[in-house]
Amino acid sequence: MAEDIQKREIDVDELVAQVDTGARSVSGGVGLFIAGLAFAWSVFQLYVASNVPFWIAETFGIHAVFNNFDVRVIHLAFALTLAALAYPLFKSAGRHHVPWYDWVLALLGIYACLYLIVFDDAISARAGLPTTSDLVAATIGMCVLAISVYRALGLPLVIVAGVFVCYVFFGHSTWLPEAIQWKGASYGKAMWHYWMQTEGVFGVALGVSASMIFLFVLFGSLLEKAGAGNYFIKLAFSLLGHLRGGPAKAAVVASALSGLYSGSSIANVVTTGTFTIPLMKRTGFPAEKAGAVEVASSTNGQLTPPVMGAAAFLIAEFTGVAYTEIIRHAFLPAVVSYIALVYIVHLEALKLDLKGLPKPPALMTATRRLIGVLTGFILMCVLAAAVYYGLGWIKVAFPDITFYTVVLLFLAAYLLLVGLAARNPDLEMDDPDAPLTELPRPGEVAVTGLHYILPIVILIWCILIERFSPALSAYYATLSMIVIVITQHPLKAMFRGAGELGVAFRLGIADFVAGMIGGARNMIAIGVATGAAGIIVGTISLTGAHQVVGEFVEFLSGGNLMAMLLLVALMSLILGMGLPTTANYIVVSSLMAPVIVSVGAASGLLVPLIAVHMFVFYFGILADDTPPVGLAAFAAAAISGGDPIKTGFQGFGYDIRTALLPFLFIFNTELLLIDVTLWKAIFVFCIATVAMLLFAAATQGYFLARSRIWETVALLVIALTLFRPGFWLDLVDPPYENRPGAEVVDIAGNLPAGAELRLTIEGPDFDNPDEIDKLTIEAPLGEAGDGAERLKNAGLLVMTEDGKALLEEPFPGTPFFEKFQDFDFYGDAPVTISNIELPKDRIAKEVFYIPAIVLLVVVVLLQRRRQTVPAF
């Protein structure tokens, strides 16, 4: 038994190493060199994020500032070098030495990258006209990048990127269907596009990786090395372990907390799962269900702000939505999804009639339990208010010394909290297979790690109060985390009067060095993945491939809106298999997001761009627990000893509630807190939570008792009604009144200031002039005035002729130019405004909550009669 457990732990360690940090572990001088290189990468990223380069340049007159392109190049050079040294190329290659060919690949990667910096001026002078040496460097760089992606991430991303590269060169081939052909590109043009400029490998994705993602991953690594991961797990267990299915509920909460800083669902599974999965099995969960709970929790961690698996910064960059707004939009769906997962675990515990773990005597009464919950909620509210209003007040009261005031407050709070932590023994990770006689007390656990929250407070303050960029905010949060990592052990030793400050200080330095090295090694896969994803983005910008995919999906869906969304969801799920979070998002957003925008607009569906990107991102992430690839499911199965395929299917079954959310916020953007007031947001959160719990109960076939078929259907109808009451209202009373397009000028002149005019535009297709393309747009009309002038200011030139409203093609740079380009109207034929949709005055959609609540009461009353197990 002990040998099986040890083997399982080794398998898990190897799996997470292969995916996240590199499976190679080298000792001696080579090992020190690899560690030193990783440490140097972290130092470089902190250096370019700070003001130090500008201070050096100003003080000493030394050129020490790197421009954005140089940072991207050096960032990828580090990633390629460490990929060659940290990841074995073949399974047969040894894990404890570096073969000669890996040294060669590392040097070639450095050469291909630094070539761009050394010959920067010459390359700029011959833009678009590559020399032989340019092509050699670009070819070597592309090959080394492909090999690095293969060794760090496996074949999936290599195959996807390879297909796009082949399309660039062979897209004109006659053996391809005519609908997806394009003119093709020469080798020189393609290599220049991919490697020598910022349209391909060194594009936006790698820029975000170099400027933001690295700092957040480094912050998470330092937080983990400081002991925060173990602290979050222990805190979750002390709070929830005594409840029905307590270990599983604690796993959900611990994974949610780890998701705040984790950039990998697999690392999240292993970090919390090595402790939670064996405990879940001990309390009665089957191996596959125990692993599936951890998988579902960890994949949801990638959807949880502020980091969202490091994709939040890419979403902000690709959509043009501010990072703070991304956090706001992503918050409610993530929280609702986690609450529903806790409820699913509770239902599983009821079905299996499971008990909680032994609890301390102080937790025996319901009154004490209620007081503890309320106290925790109040403390969280006080902390949030202190951060937002307290630090906000400091900014107003001391505008000139805000930064220094916050630094002093941070140091004072840190000393106070470390002093409290020093009064209790340090937390150690328990053996999950050892007998657990009693859970720790929440209060005793909480005080041991409150100082870990301070860097998170710094991060929130920088982002929300100071409105710093995400990169600068992460930089300051990382600096504060470095202070904690280095000093927490000496300070605790000093407060305890234990002596041996030197030993404690060396322990802090060791944790700091390990955190810096760990952060860099965690970034290897992300660095090469964003570089490879840049190939996909570059191909799309060069060939317009997203239009081809859009036409293909439109053909398969037959113009049906729900069929189109289901196809996009399925394709996002397939494209996301085997990819890390960042590459996952880049691939699915580059290919599938434009499909929803273009095909949706043709069908009359206009959705904010953030909702579209969140839709494809959610389904891309669900690939982590979807067989046959499902890497997170394989990691969980390695711990639980269960079947990985069954674990994956069970995990996806738990994640059906997450798969529902994207469809809901496509049709009800209030779930993303778009254009809602504070009180409306609270109302939406409460209704969405109840609806999601009912949906979870329906999918599990258990509410207060095992559900009959009609009760399951009733719960689904109630959940749908609460989520989207407008669905029923639209059936009873359509939302728009249709008016002929010829009236557009008069209607535009009569609408109030700030109104938006919803128009349907028709024109012959460029490729098939006999076919009519349709496009729905919303034109903001601005101030009141003449209708034609308001439309012109909105970017639409309208002429009335023969009872029709004709539309001139928008000029480049105007709001609707890109939309018209995507729809490819035939240039010589007139484009007309065929229809105007004016919003109608209707009853409030919330009226449909009433019959839903009545139906829910009926289900509750009927199930209460059959209830055999207490609900809590």
mmCIF file of N, CA, C and O in Angstrom, residues 138-201:
data_model
loop_
_atom_site.group_PDB
_atom_site.id
_atom_site.type_symbol
_atom_site.label_atom_id
_atom_site.label_comp_id
_atom_site.label_asym_id
_atom_site.label_seq_id
_atom_site.Cartn_x
_atom_site.Cartn_y
_atom_site.Cartn_z
ATOM 1 N N ALA A 138 15.120 33.558 -39.387
ATOM 2 C CA ALA A 138 13.688 33.326 -39.193
ATOM 3 C C ALA A 138 13.352 31.843 -39.247
ATOM 4 O O ALA A 138 12.552 31.340 -38.441
ATOM 5 N N THR A 139 13.954 31.124 -40.183
ATOM 6 C CA THR A 139 13.693 29.690 -40.316
ATOM 7 C C THR A 139 14.160 28.940 -39.083
ATOM 8 O O THR A 139 13.448 28.066 -38.555
ATOM 9 N N ILE A 140 15.368 29.271 -38.625
ATOM 10 C CA ILE A 140 15.889 28.621 -37.407
ATOM 11 C C ILE A 140 14.961 28.925 -36.228
ATOM 12 O O ILE A 140 14.617 28.033 -35.437
ATOM 13 N N GLY A 141 14.558 30.185 -36.102
ATOM 14 C CA GLY A 141 13.685 30.575 -34.999
ATOM 15 C C GLY A 141 12.370 29.823 -35.016
ATOM 16 O O GLY A 141 11.907 29.325 -33.974
ATOM 17 N N MET A 142 11.739 29.704 -36.184
ATOM 18 C CA MET A 142 10.462 28.990 -36.289
ATOM 19 C C MET A 142 10.622 27.514 -35.955
ATOM 20 O O MET A 142 9.776 26.924 -35.269
ATOM 21 N N CYS A 143 11.709 26.916 -36.409
ATOM 22 C CA CYS A 143 11.943 25.497 -36.129
ATOM 23 C C CYS A 143 12.198 25.245 -34.647
ATOM 24 O O CYS A 143 11.639 24.310 -34.049
ATOM 25 N N VAL A 144 13.048 26.072 -34.043
ATOM 26 C CA VAL A 144 13.331 25.915 -32.609
ATOM 27 C C VAL A 144 12.070 26.155 -31.792
ATOM 28 O O VAL A 144 11.806 25.455 -30.799
ATOM 29 N N LEU A 145 11.255 27.133 -32.192
ATOM 30 C CA LEU A 145 10.004 27.394 -31.485
ATOM 31 C C LEU A 145 9.076 26.185 -31.570
ATOM 32 O O LEU A 145 8.472 25.787 -30.559
ATOM 33 N N ALA A 146 8.969 25.584 -32.753
ATOM 34 C CA ALA A 146 8.108 24.404 -32.914
ATOM 35 C C ALA A 146 8.594 23.254 -32.029
ATOM 36 O O ALA A 146 7.783 22.578 -31.368
ATOM 37 N N ILE A 147 9.901 23.039 -31.991
ATOM 38 C CA ILE A 147 10.455 21.970 -31.155
ATOM 39 C C ILE A 147 10.211 22.281 -29.677
ATOM 40 O O ILE A 147 9.867 21.387 -28.889
ATOM 41 N N SER A 148 10.365 23.529 -29.285
ATOM 42 C CA SER A 148 10.148 23.924 -27.887
ATOM 43 C C SER A 148 8.692 23.726 -27.481
ATOM 44 O O SER A 148 8.404 23.273 -26.364
ATOM 45 N N VAL A 149 7.767 24.078 -28.369
ATOM 46 C CA VAL A 149 6.349 23.874 -28.071
ATOM 47 C C VAL A 149 6.058 22.389 -27.929
ATOM 48 O O VAL A 149 5.326 21.964 -27.020
ATOM 49 N N TYR A 150 6.633 21.567 -28.803
ATOM 50 C CA TYR A 150 6.409 20.130 -28.731
ATOM 51 C C TYR A 150 6.917 19.561 -27.406
ATOM 52 O O TYR A 150 6.219 18.784 -26.743
ATOM 53 N N ARG A 151 8.108 19.957 -26.994
ATOM 54 C CA ARG A 151 8.689 19.366 -25.793
ATOM 55 C C ARG A 151 8.024 19.902 -24.530
ATOM 56 O O ARG A 151 7.959 19.202 -23.523
ATOM 57 N N ALA A 152 7.501 21.130 -24.557
ATOM 58 C CA ALA A 152 6.885 21.699 -23.364
ATOM 59 C C ALA A 152 5.388 21.440 -23.286
ATOM 60 O O ALA A 152 4.835 21.354 -22.185
ATOM 61 N N LEU A 153 4.712 21.315 -24.439
ATOM 62 C CA LEU A 153 3.256 21.223 -24.452
ATOM 63 C C LEU A 153 2.706 20.040 -25.221
ATOM 64 O O LEU A 153 1.496 19.814 -25.217
ATOM 65 N N GLY A 154 3.549 19.322 -25.908
ATOM 66 C CA GLY A 154 3.073 18.193 -26.693
ATOM 67 C C GLY A 154 2.659 18.597 -28.103
ATOM 68 O O GLY A 154 2.886 19.723 -28.548
ATOM 69 N N LEU A 155 2.026 17.660 -28.793
ATOM 70 C CA LEU A 155 1.717 17.843 -30.217
ATOM 71 C C LEU A 155 0.535 18.769 -30.536
ATOM 72 O O LEU A 155 0.523 19.377 -31.605
ATOM 73 N N PRO A 156 -0.501 18.890 -29.684
ATOM 74 C CA PRO A 156 -1.701 19.617 -30.118
ATOM 75 C C PRO A 156 -1.437 21.012 -30.681
ATOM 76 O O PRO A 156 -1.895 21.335 -31.780
ATOM 77 N N LEU A 157 -0.693 21.849 -29.938
ATOM 78 C CA LEU A 157 -0.460 23.210 -30.419
ATOM 79 C C LEU A 157 0.449 23.218 -31.641
ATOM 80 O O LEU A 157 0.293 24.064 -32.532
ATOM 81 N N VAL A 158 1.397 22.289 -31.707
ATOM 82 C CA VAL A 158 2.271 22.194 -32.884
ATOM 83 C C VAL A 158 1.436 21.881 -34.126
ATOM 84 O O VAL A 158 1.629 22.480 -35.195
ATOM 85 N N ILE A 159 0.498 20.968 -33.992
ATOM 86 C CA ILE A 159 -0.344 20.590 -35.133
ATOM 87 C C ILE A 159 -1.212 21.763 -35.569
ATOM 88 O O ILE A 159 -1.314 22.077 -36.763
ATOM 89 N N VAL A 160 -1.827 22.438 -34.594
ATOM 90 C CA VAL A 160 -2.698 23.572 -34.925
ATOM 91 C C VAL A 160 -1.904 24.662 -35.636
ATOM 92 O O VAL A 160 -2.308 25.170 -36.697
ATOM 93 N N ALA A 161 -0.741 25.036 -35.056
ATOM 94 C CA ALA A 161 0.080 26.074 -35.683
ATOM 95 C C ALA A 161 0.593 25.607 -37.046
ATOM 96 O O ALA A 161 0.665 26.398 -38.002
ATOM 97 N N GLY A 162 0.961 24.321 -37.160
ATOM 98 C CA GLY A 162 1.443 23.792 -38.431
ATOM 99 C C GLY A 162 0.399 23.856 -39.525
ATOM 100 O O GLY A 162 0.713 24.155 -40.690
ATOM 101 N N VAL A 163 -0.854 23.593 -39.183
ATOM 102 C CA VAL A 163 -1.933 23.681 -40.164
ATOM 103 C C VAL A 163 -2.052 25.107 -40.693
ATOM 104 O O VAL A 163 -2.229 25.334 -41.903
ATOM 105 N N PHE A 164 -1.910 26.081 -39.813
ATOM 106 C CA PHE A 164 -2.021 27.475 -40.238
ATOM 107 C C PHE A 164 -0.848 27.874 -41.130
ATOM 108 O O PHE A 164 -1.026 28.617 -42.109
ATOM 109 N N VAL A 165 0.346 27.412 -40.779
ATOM 110 C CA VAL A 165 1.513 27.709 -41.630
ATOM 111 C C VAL A 165 1.331 27.084 -43.018
ATOM 112 O O VAL A 165 1.614 27.721 -44.039
ATOM 113 N N CYS A 166 0.854 25.849 -43.055
ATOM 114 C CA CYS A 166 0.617 25.197 -44.351
ATOM 115 C C CYS A 166 -0.426 25.951 -45.163
ATOM 116 O O CYS A 166 -0.313 26.056 -46.394
ATOM 117 N N TYR A 167 -1.422 26.492 -44.489
ATOM 118 C CA TYR A 167 -2.460 27.244 -45.199
ATOM 119 C C TYR A 167 -1.877 28.489 -45.860
ATOM 120 O O TYR A 167 -2.296 28.877 -46.949
ATOM 121 N N VAL A 168 -0.886 29.112 -45.179
ATOM 122 C CA VAL A 168 -0.246 30.293 -45.766
ATOM 123 C C VAL A 168 0.427 29.937 -47.084
ATOM 124 O O VAL A 168 0.308 30.657 -48.084
ATOM 125 N N PHE A 169 1.135 28.813 -47.112
ATOM 126 C CA PHE A 169 1.904 28.443 -48.304
ATOM 127 C C PHE A 169 1.075 27.721 -49.365
ATOM 128 O O PHE A 169 1.343 27.852 -50.561
ATOM 129 N N PHE A 170 0.092 26.940 -48.949
ATOM 130 C CA PHE A 170 -0.632 26.091 -49.892
ATOM 131 C C PHE A 170 -2.116 26.434 -49.978
ATOM 132 O O PHE A 170 -2.908 25.652 -50.510
ATOM 133 N N GLY A 171 -2.503 27.598 -49.443
ATOM 134 C CA GLY A 171 -3.917 27.977 -49.459
ATOM 135 C C GLY A 171 -4.464 28.226 -50.840
ATOM 136 O O GLY A 171 -5.684 28.275 -51.031
ATOM 137 N N HIS A 172 -3.580 28.373 -51.830
ATOM 138 C CA HIS A 172 -4.035 28.617 -53.201
ATOM 139 C C HIS A 172 -4.197 27.321 -53.999
ATOM 140 O O HIS A 172 -4.579 27.352 -55.179
ATOM 141 N N SER A 173 -3.888 26.201 -53.374
ATOM 142 C CA SER A 173 -3.901 24.924 -54.094
ATOM 143 C C SER A 173 -5.309 24.588 -54.582
ATOM 144 O O SER A 173 -6.304 24.796 -53.873
ATOM 145 N N THR A 174 -5.377 24.043 -55.769
ATOM 146 C CA THR A 174 -6.673 23.721 -56.377
ATOM 147 C C THR A 174 -7.353 22.543 -55.695
ATOM 148 O O THR A 174 -8.565 22.352 -55.850
ATOM 149 N N TRP A 175 -6.582 21.716 -54.959
ATOM 150 C CA TRP A 175 -7.209 20.583 -54.277
ATOM 151 C C TRP A 175 -7.979 20.997 -53.036
ATOM 152 O O TRP A 175 -8.703 20.199 -52.448
ATOM 153 N N LEU A 176 -7.841 22.256 -52.632
ATOM 154 C CA LEU A 176 -8.653 22.783 -51.541
ATOM 155 C C LEU A 176 -9.993 23.257 -52.088
ATOM 156 O O LEU A 176 -10.082 23.720 -53.230
ATOM 157 N N PRO A 177 -11.075 23.168 -51.304
ATOM 158 C CA PRO A 177 -12.364 23.725 -51.743
ATOM 159 C C PRO A 177 -12.218 25.210 -52.069
ATOM 160 O O PRO A 177 -11.503 25.942 -51.374
ATOM 161 N N GLU A 178 -12.877 25.639 -53.099
ATOM 162 C CA GLU A 178 -12.728 27.018 -53.554
ATOM 163 C C GLU A 178 -13.107 28.019 -52.476
ATOM 164 O O GLU A 178 -12.542 29.110 -52.405
ATOM 165 N N ALA A 179 -14.045 27.632 -51.611
ATOM 166 C CA ALA A 179 -14.525 28.561 -50.591
ATOM 167 C C ALA A 179 -13.442 28.950 -49.595
ATOM 168 O O ALA A 179 -13.518 30.017 -48.960
ATOM 169 N N ILE A 180 -12.411 28.084 -49.413
ATOM 170 C CA ILE A 180 -11.390 28.388 -48.410
ATOM 171 C C ILE A 180 -10.032 28.704 -49.037
ATOM 172 O O ILE A 180 -9.033 28.823 -48.332
ATOM 173 N N GLN A 181 -9.986 28.851 -50.352
ATOM 174 C CA GLN A 181 -8.716 29.168 -50.995
ATOM 175 C C GLN A 181 -8.355 30.644 -50.795
ATOM 176 O O GLN A 181 -9.223 31.489 -50.602
ATOM 177 N N TRP A 182 -7.052 30.915 -50.819
ATOM 178 C CA TRP A 182 -6.600 32.306 -50.870
ATOM 179 C C TRP A 182 -5.383 32.351 -51.794
ATOM 180 O O TRP A 182 -4.910 31.324 -52.273
ATOM 181 N N LYS A 183 -4.851 33.522 -52.048
ATOM 182 C CA LYS A 183 -3.832 33.658 -53.089
ATOM 183 C C LYS A 183 -2.484 33.059 -52.728
ATOM 184 O O LYS A 183 -1.631 32.849 -53.603
ATOM 185 N N GLY A 184 -2.213 32.779 -51.439
ATOM 186 C CA GLY A 184 -0.928 32.218 -51.031
ATOM 187 C C GLY A 184 0.118 33.295 -50.804
ATOM 188 O O GLY A 184 -0.069 34.470 -51.135
ATOM 189 N N ALA A 185 1.240 32.902 -50.195
ATOM 190 C CA ALA A 185 2.320 33.855 -49.917
ATOM 191 C C ALA A 185 3.653 33.203 -50.213
ATOM 192 O O ALA A 185 3.815 31.977 -50.100
ATOM 193 N N SER A 186 4.632 34.018 -50.581
ATOM 194 C CA SER A 186 5.983 33.512 -50.822
ATOM 195 C C SER A 186 6.649 33.186 -49.490
ATOM 196 O O SER A 186 6.213 33.642 -48.426
ATOM 197 N N TYR A 187 7.726 32.417 -49.575
ATOM 198 C CA TYR A 187 8.446 32.033 -48.355
ATOM 199 C C TYR A 187 8.995 33.269 -47.647
ATOM 200 O O TYR A 187 8.888 33.395 -46.419
ATOM 201 N N GLY A 188 9.565 34.178 -48.407
ATOM 202 C CA GLY A 188 10.133 35.388 -47.812
ATOM 203 C C GLY A 188 9.086 36.238 -47.145
ATOM 204 O O GLY A 188 9.293 36.741 -46.021
ATOM 205 N N LYS A 189 7.949 36.425 -47.789
ATOM 206 C CA LYS A 189 6.888 37.239 -47.192
ATOM 207 C C LYS A 189 6.372 36.610 -45.909
ATOM 208 O O LYS A 189 6.141 37.302 -44.906
ATOM 209 N N ALA A 190 6.178 35.283 -45.934
ATOM 210 C CA ALA A 190 5.656 34.594 -44.748
ATOM 211 C C ALA A 190 6.644 34.662 -43.583
ATOM 212 O O ALA A 190 6.264 34.977 -42.447
ATOM 213 N N MET A 191 7.920 34.378 -43.844
ATOM 214 C CA MET A 191 8.908 34.394 -42.773
ATOM 215 C C MET A 191 9.073 35.801 -42.193
ATOM 216 O O MET A 191 9.252 35.975 -40.985
ATOM 217 N N TRP A 192 9.027 36.808 -43.068
ATOM 218 C CA TRP A 192 9.120 38.186 -42.570
ATOM 219 C C TRP A 192 7.917 38.486 -41.671
ATOM 220 O O TRP A 192 8.055 39.097 -40.614
ATOM 221 N N HIS A 193 6.759 38.059 -42.118
ATOM 222 C CA HIS A 193 5.527 38.319 -41.364
ATOM 223 C C HIS A 193 5.555 37.614 -40.011
ATOM 224 O O HIS A 193 5.144 38.182 -38.996
ATOM 225 N N TYR A 194 6.051 36.383 -40.004
ATOM 226 C CA TYR A 194 6.038 35.597 -38.766
ATOM 227 C C TYR A 194 7.132 36.020 -37.776
ATOM 228 O O TYR A 194 6.896 36.050 -36.569
ATOM 229 N N TRP A 195 8.349 36.318 -38.263
ATOM 230 C CA TRP A 195 9.491 36.430 -37.356
ATOM 231 C C TRP A 195 10.112 37.824 -37.280
ATOM 232 O O TRP A 195 10.621 38.206 -36.222
ATOM 233 N N MET A 196 10.059 38.585 -38.355
ATOM 234 C CA MET A 196 10.855 39.805 -38.416
ATOM 235 C C MET A 196 10.090 41.057 -37.988
ATOM 236 O O MET A 196 10.656 42.153 -37.995
ATOM 237 N N GLN A 197 8.822 40.928 -37.628
ATOM 238 C CA GLN A 197 8.042 42.090 -37.214
ATOM 239 C C GLN A 197 7.076 41.671 -36.109
ATOM 240 O O GLN A 197 7.180 40.563 -35.581
ATOM 241 N N THR A 198 6.149 42.548 -35.761
ATOM 242 C CA THR A 198 5.265 42.295 -34.620
ATOM 243 C C THR A 198 3.883 41.803 -35.046
ATOM 244 O O THR A 198 2.906 42.005 -34.328
ATOM 245 N N GLU A 199 3.794 41.179 -36.205
ATOM 246 C CA GLU A 199 2.513 40.637 -36.659
ATOM 247 C C GLU A 199 2.376 39.147 -36.372
ATOM 248 O O GLU A 199 1.279 38.604 -36.472
ATOM 249 N N GLY A 200 3.485 38.489 -36.047
ATOM 250 C CA GLY A 200 3.452 37.048 -35.866
ATOM 251 C C GLY A 200 3.894 36.625 -34.483
ATOM 252 O O GLY A 200 3.245 36.926 -33.484
ATOM 253 N N VAL A 201 5.029 35.938 -34.421
ATOM 254 C CA VAL A 201 5.524 35.389 -33.157
ATOM 255 C C VAL A 201 5.685 36.478 -32.098
ATOM 256 O O VAL A 201 5.328 36.283 -30.930
#
